[in-house]
PDB file of C-alpha atoms in Angstrom:
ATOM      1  CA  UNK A  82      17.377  -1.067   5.874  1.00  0.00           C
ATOM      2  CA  UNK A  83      15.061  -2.234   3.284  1.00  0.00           C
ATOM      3  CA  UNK A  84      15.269  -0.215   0.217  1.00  0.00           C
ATOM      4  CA  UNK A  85      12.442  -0.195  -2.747  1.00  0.00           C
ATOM      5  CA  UNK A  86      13.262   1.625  -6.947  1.00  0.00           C
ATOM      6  CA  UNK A  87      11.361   1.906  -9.553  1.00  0.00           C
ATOM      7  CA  UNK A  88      13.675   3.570 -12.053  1.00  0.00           C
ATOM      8  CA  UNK A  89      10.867   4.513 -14.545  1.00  0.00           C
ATOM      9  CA  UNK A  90       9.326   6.891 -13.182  1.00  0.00           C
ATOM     10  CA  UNK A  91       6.499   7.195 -16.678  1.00  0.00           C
ATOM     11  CA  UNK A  92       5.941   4.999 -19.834  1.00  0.00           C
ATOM     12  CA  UNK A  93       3.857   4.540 -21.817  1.00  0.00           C
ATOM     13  CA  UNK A  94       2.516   1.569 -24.351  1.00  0.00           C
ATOM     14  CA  UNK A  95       0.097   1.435 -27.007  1.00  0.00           C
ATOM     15  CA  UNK A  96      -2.665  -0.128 -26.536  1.00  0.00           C
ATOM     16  CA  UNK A  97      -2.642  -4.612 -26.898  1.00  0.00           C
ATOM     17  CA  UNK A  98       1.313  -3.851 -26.770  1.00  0.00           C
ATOM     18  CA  UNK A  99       3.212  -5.569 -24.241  1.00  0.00           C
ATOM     19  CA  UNK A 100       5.423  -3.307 -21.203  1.00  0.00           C
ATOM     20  CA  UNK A 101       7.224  -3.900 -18.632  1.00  0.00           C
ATOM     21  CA  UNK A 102       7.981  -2.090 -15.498  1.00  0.00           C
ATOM     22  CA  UNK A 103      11.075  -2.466 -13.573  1.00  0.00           C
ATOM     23  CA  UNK A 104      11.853  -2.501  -9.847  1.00  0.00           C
ATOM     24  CA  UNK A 105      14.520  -3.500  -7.429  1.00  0.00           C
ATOM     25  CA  UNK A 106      14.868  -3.698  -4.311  1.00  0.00           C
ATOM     26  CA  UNK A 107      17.600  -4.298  -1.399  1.00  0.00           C
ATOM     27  CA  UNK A 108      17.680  -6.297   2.194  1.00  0.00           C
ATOM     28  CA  UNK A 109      19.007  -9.084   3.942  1.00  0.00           C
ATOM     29  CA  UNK A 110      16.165 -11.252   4.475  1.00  0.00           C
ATOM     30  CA  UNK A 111      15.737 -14.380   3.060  1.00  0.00           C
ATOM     31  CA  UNK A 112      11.944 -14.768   3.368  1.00  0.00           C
ATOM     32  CA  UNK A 113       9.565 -12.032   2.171  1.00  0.00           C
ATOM     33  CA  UNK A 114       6.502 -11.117   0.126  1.00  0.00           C
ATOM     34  CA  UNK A 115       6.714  -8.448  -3.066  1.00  0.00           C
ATOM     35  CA  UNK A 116       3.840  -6.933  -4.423  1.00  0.00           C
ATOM     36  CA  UNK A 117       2.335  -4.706  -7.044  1.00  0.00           C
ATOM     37  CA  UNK A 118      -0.020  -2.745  -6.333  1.00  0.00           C
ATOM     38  CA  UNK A 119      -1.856  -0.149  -8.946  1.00  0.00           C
ATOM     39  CA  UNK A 120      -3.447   3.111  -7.897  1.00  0.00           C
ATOM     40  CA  UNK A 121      -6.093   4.479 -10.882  1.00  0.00           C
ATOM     41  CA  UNK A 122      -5.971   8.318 -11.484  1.00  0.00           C
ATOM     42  CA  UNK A 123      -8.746   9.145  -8.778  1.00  0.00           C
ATOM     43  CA  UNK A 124      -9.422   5.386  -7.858  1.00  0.00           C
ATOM     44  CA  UNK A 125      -8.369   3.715  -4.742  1.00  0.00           C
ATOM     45  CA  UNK A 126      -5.242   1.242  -5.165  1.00  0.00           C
ATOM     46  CA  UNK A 127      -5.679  -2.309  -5.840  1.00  0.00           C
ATOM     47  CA  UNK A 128      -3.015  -5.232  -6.013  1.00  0.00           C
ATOM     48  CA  UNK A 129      -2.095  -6.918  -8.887  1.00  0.00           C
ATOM     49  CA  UNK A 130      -0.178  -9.448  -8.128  1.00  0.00           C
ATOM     50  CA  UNK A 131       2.138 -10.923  -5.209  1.00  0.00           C
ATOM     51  CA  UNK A 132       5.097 -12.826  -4.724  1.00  0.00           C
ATOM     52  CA  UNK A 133       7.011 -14.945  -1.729  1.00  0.00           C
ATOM     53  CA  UNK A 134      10.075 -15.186  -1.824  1.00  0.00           C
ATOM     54  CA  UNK A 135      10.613 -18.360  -0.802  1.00  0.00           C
ATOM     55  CA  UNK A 136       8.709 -19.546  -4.067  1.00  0.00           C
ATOM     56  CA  UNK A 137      11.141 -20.287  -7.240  1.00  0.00           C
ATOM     57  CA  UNK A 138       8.575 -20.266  -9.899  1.00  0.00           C
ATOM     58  CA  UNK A 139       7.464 -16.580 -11.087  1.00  0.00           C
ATOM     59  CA  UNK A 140       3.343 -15.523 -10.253  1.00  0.00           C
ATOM     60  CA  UNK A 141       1.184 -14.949 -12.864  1.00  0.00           C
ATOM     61  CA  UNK A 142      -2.628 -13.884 -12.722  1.00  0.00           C
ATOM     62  CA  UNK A 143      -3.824 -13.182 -15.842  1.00  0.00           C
ATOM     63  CA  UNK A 144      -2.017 -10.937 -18.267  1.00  0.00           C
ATOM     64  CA  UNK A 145      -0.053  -9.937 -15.520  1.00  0.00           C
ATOM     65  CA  UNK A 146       3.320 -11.585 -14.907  1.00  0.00           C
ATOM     66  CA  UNK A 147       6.167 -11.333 -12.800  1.00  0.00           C
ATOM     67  CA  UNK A 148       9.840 -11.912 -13.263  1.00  0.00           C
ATOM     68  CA  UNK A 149      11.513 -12.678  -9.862  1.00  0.00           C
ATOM     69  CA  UNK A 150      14.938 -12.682  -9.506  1.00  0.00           C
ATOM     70  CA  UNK A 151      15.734 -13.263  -5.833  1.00  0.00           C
ATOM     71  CA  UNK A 152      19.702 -13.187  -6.235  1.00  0.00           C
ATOM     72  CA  UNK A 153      19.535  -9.809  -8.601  1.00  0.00           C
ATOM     73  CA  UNK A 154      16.849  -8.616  -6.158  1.00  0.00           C
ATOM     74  CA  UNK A 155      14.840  -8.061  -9.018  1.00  0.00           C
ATOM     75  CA  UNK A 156      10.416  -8.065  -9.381  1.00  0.00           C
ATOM     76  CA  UNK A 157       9.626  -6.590 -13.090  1.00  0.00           C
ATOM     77  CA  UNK A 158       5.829  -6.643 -14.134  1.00  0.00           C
ATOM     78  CA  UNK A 159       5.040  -7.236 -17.546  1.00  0.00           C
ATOM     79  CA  UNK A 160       1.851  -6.059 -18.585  1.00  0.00           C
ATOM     80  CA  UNK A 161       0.597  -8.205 -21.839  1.00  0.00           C
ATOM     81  CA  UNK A 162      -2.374  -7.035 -24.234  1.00  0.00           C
ATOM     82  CA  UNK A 163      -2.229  -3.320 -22.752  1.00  0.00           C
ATOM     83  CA  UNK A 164      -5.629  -1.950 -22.518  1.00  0.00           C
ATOM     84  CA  UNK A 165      -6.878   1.561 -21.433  1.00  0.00           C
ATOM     85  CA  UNK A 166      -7.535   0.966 -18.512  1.00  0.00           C
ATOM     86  CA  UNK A 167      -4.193   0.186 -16.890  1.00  0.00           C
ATOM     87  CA  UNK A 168      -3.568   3.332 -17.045  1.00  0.00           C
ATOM     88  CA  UNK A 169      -2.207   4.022 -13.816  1.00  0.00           C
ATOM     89  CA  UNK A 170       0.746   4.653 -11.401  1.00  0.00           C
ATOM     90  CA  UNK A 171       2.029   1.277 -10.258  1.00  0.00           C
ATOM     91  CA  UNK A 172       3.933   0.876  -7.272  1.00  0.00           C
ATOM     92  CA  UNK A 173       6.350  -1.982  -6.789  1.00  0.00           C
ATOM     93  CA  UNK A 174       5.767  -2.840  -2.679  1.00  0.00           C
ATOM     94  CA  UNK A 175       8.622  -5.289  -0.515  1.00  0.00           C
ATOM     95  CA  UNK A 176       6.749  -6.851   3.097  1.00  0.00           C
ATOM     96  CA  UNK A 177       8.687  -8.487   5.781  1.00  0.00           C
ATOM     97  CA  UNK A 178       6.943  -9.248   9.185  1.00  0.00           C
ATOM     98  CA  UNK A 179       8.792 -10.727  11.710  1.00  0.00           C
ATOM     99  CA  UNK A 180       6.414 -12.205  14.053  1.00  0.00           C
ATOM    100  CA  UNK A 181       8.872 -13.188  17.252  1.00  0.00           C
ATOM    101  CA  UNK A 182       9.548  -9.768  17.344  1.00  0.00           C
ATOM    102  CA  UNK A 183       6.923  -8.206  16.078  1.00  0.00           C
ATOM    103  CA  UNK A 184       8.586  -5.750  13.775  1.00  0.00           C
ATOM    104  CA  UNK A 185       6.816  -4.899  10.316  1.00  0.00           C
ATOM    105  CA  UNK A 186       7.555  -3.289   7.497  1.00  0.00           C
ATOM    106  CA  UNK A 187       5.782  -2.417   4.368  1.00  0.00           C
ATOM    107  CA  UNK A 188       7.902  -0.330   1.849  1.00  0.00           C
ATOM    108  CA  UNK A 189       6.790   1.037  -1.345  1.00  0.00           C
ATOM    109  CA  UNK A 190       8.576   2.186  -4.101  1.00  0.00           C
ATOM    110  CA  UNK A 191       8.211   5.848  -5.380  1.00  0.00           C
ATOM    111  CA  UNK A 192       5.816   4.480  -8.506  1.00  0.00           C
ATOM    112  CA  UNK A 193       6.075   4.117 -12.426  1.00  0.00           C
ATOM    113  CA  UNK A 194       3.046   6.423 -13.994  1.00  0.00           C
ATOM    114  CA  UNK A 195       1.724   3.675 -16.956  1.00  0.00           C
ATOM    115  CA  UNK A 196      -0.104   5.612 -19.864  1.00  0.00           C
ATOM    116  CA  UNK A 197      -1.657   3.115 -22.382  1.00  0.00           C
ATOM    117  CA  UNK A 198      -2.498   4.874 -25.774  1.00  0.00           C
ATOM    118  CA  UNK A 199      -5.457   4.104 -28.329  1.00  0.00           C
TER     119      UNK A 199
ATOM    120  CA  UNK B   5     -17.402  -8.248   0.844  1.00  0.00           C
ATOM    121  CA  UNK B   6     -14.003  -7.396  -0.066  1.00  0.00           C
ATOM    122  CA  UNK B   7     -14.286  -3.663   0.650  1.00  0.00           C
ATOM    123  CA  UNK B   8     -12.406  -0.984   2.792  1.00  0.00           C
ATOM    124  CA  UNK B   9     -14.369   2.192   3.455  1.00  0.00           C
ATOM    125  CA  UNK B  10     -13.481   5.149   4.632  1.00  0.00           C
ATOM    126  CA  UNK B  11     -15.159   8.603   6.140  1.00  0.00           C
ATOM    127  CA  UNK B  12     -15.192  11.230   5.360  1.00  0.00           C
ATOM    128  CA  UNK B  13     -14.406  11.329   1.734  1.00  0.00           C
ATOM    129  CA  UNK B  14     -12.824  15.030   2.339  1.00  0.00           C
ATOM    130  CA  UNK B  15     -12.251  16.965   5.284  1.00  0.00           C
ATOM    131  CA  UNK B  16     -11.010  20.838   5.325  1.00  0.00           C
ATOM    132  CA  UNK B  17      -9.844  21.591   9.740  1.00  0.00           C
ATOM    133  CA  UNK B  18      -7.768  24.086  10.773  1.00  0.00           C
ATOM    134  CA  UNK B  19      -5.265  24.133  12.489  1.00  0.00           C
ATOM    135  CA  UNK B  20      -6.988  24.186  16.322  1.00  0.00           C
ATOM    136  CA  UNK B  21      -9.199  21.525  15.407  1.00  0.00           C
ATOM    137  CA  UNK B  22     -10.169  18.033  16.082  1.00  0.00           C
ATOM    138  CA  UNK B  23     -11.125  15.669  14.002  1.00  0.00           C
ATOM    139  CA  UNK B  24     -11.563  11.574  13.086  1.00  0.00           C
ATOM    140  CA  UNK B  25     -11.061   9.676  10.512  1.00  0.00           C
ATOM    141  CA  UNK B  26     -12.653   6.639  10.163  1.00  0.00           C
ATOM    142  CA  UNK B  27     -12.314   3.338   8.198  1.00  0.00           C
ATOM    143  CA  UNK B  28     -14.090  -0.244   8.768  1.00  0.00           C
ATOM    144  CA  UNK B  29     -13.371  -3.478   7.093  1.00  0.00           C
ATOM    145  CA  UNK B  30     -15.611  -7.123   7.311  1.00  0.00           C
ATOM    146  CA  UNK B  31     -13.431  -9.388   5.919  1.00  0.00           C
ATOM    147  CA  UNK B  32     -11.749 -10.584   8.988  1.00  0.00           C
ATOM    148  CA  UNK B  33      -8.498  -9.067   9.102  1.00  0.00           C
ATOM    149  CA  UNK B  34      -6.755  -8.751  12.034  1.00  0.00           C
ATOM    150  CA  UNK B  35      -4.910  -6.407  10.344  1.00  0.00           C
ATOM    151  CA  UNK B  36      -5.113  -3.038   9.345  1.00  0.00           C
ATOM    152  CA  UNK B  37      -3.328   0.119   8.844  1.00  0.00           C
ATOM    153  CA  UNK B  38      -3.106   3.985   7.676  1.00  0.00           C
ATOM    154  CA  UNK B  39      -0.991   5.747   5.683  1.00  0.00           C
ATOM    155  CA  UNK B  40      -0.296   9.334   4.528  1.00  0.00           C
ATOM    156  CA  UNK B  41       0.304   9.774   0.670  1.00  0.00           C
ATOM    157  CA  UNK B  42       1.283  13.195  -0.595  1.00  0.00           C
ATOM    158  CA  UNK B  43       0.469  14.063  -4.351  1.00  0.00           C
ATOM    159  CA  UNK B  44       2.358  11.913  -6.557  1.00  0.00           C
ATOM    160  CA  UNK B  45       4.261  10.088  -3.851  1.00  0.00           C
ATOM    161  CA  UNK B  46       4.081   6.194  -2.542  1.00  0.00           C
ATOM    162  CA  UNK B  47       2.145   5.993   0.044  1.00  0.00           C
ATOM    163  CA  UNK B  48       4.029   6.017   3.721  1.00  0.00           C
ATOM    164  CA  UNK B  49       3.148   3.700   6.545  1.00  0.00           C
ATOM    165  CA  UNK B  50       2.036   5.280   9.877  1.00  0.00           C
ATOM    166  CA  UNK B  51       0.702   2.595  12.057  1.00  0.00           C
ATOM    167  CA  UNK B  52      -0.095  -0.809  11.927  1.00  0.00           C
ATOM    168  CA  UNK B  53      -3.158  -2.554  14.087  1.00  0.00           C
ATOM    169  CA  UNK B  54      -2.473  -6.465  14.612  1.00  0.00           C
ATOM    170  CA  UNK B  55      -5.180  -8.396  16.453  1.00  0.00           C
ATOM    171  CA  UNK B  56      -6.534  -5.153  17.413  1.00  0.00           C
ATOM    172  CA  UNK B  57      -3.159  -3.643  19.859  1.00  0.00           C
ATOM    173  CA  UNK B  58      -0.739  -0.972  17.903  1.00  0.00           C
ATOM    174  CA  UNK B  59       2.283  -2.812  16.568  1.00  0.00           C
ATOM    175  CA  UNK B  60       3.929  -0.434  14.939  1.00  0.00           C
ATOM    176  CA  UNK B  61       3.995   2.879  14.968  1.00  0.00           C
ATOM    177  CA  UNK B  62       6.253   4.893  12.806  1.00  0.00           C
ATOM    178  CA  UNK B  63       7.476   7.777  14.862  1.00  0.00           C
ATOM    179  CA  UNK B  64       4.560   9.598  13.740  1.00  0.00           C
ATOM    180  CA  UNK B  65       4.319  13.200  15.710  1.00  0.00           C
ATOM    181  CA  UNK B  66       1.649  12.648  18.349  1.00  0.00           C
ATOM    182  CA  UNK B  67      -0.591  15.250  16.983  1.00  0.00           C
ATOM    183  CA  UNK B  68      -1.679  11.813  14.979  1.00  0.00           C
ATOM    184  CA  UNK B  69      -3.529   9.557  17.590  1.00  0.00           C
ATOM    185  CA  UNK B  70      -4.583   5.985  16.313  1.00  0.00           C
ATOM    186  CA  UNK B  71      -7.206   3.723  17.661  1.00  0.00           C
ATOM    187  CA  UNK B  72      -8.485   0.349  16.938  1.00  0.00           C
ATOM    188  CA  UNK B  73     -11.841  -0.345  19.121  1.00  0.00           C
ATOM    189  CA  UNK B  74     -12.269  -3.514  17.412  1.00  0.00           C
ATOM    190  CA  UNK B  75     -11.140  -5.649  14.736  1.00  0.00           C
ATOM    191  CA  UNK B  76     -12.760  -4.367  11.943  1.00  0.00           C
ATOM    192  CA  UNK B  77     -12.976  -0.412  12.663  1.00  0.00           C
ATOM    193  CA  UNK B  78     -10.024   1.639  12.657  1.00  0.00           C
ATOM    194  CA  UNK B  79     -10.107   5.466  13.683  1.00  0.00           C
ATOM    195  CA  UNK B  80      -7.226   8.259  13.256  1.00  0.00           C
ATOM    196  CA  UNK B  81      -8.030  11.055  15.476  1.00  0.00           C
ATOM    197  CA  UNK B  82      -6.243  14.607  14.198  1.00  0.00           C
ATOM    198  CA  UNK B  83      -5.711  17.521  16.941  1.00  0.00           C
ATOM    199  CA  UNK B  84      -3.321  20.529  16.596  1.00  0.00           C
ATOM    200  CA  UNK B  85      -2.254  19.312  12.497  1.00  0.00           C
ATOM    201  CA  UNK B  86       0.338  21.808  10.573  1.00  0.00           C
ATOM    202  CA  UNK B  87      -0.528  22.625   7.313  1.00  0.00           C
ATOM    203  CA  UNK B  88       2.245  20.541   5.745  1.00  0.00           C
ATOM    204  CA  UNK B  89      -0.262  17.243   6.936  1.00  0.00           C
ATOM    205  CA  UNK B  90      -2.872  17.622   4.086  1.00  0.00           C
ATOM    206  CA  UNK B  91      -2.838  14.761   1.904  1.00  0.00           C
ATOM    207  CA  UNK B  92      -4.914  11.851   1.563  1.00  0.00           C
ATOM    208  CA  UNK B  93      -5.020   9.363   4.210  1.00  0.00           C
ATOM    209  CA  UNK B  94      -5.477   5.382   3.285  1.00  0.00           C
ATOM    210  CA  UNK B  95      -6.623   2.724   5.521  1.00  0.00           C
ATOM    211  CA  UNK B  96      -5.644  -0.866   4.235  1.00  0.00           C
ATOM    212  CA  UNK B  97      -6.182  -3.865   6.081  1.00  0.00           C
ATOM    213  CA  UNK B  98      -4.863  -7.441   5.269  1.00  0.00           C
ATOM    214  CA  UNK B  99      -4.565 -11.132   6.771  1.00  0.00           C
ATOM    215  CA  UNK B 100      -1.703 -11.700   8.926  1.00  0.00           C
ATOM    216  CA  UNK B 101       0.302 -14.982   8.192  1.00  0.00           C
ATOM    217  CA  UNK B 102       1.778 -17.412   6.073  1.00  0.00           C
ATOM    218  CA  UNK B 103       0.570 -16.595   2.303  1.00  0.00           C
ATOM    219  CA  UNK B 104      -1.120 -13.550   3.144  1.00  0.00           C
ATOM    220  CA  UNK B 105       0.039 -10.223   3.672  1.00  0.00           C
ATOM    221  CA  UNK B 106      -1.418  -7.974   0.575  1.00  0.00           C
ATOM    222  CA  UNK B 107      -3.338  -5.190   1.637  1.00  0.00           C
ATOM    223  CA  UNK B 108      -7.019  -4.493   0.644  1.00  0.00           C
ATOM    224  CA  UNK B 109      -7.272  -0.556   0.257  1.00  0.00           C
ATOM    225  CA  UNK B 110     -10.167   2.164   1.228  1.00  0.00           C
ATOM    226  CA  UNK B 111     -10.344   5.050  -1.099  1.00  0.00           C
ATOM    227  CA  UNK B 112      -8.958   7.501   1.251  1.00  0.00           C
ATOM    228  CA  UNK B 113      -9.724  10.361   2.723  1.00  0.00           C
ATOM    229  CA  UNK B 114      -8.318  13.877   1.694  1.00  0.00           C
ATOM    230  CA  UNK B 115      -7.553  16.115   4.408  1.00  0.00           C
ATOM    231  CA  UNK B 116      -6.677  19.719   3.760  1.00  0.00           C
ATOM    232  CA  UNK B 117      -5.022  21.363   6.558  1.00  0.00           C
ATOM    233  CA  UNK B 118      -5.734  25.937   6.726  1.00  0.00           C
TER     234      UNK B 118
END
């Protein structure tokens, strides 16, 4: 069974500092889509930024960055010029859909709480 | 329009009654989905919708009755619920395919269960 953890469970940065949150994850498949998704206090949860599997070269969408390491089964986020409004708990998400069988699954890890300071 | 909405923001039932929640997308997703996230917790999938039929459905106590009447509305209909069901219930939908796959989200709707 697919496993998602996010080991921090809070940090914190100051702000136009750079952090990084960690997450691993464990399966068997060889093709599958990662994701982060971020979830505002109050605010409904957004993604940041996704991932195949199948694709060497690491996504990037702004100053949001991923390091993929498919054999470590590794997907850390690194947050770059932290501002105050990334505050948030982000959750580290794995997707495999298997469409001959039809089986789906969408796992999410239990979430890193981000505080970015003034 | 790349927005999932949801009704009712809040809803307070007890325990004998019934209820719907609703959630509607117009993005063209054939997929969509709810999930149940307690305070502080990821959320956890319940059911997913693809191409409008019930794919999965994650041994979810029956008390929790899902429908899909077309592609872009999604209802969760609530009879007989235990207190230990109040949280706040997200609807997501997404593409299904090749390259796809993230999940737009509503802003949920928090049910408290007396």
């Amino acid at each position: 069974a697919q496993t998602v953890t996010q080991s921090q469970p809070e940090m914190s940065v100051q702000e136009a500092e750079t952090v990084t949150l960690s997450c691993t994850y464990d399966t068997s498949e060889n093709n599958y889509y990662l994701f982060w998704y971020k979830q505002p206090p109050s605010r409904q949860m957004i993604l940041v930024i996704r991932q195949e599997a199948y694709k060497q070269q690491n996504a990037t969408e702004n100053r949001f960055s991923v390091n993929f390491q498919k054999a470590a089964k590794s997907f850390s986020l690194k947050i770059s010029d932290s501002q105050l409004g990334d505050t948030a708990m982000y959750f580290c998400a794995f997707m495999k859909h298997r469409t001959t069988s039809g089986t789906y699954k969408y796992i999410f890890g239990t979430g890193t709480r981000l505080k970015v300071l003034a | 329009d790349t927005e999932v909405t949801q009704t009712p923001k809040h809803l307070v039932m007890g325990m004998t009654n019934k209820k719907s929640l609703k959630c509607e997308q117009h993005m063209g997703h054939r997929a969509m989905y709810w999930y149940k996230q307690k305070a502080k917790k990821p959320p956890e999938l319940m059911f997913v919708y693809s191409y409008e039929k019930l794919s999965i459905n994650e041994s979810v106590p029956s008390r929790f009755s899902p429908e899909c009447p077309n592609s872009s509305l999604l209802n969760l209909h609530l009879h007989a619920l235990q207190p230990e069901d109040s949280a706040l219930y997200l609807c997501a939908s997404s593409q299904m395919g090749q390259g796809s796959y993230e999940q737009y989200f509503g802003p949920g709707t928090r049910l408290t269960v007396t």
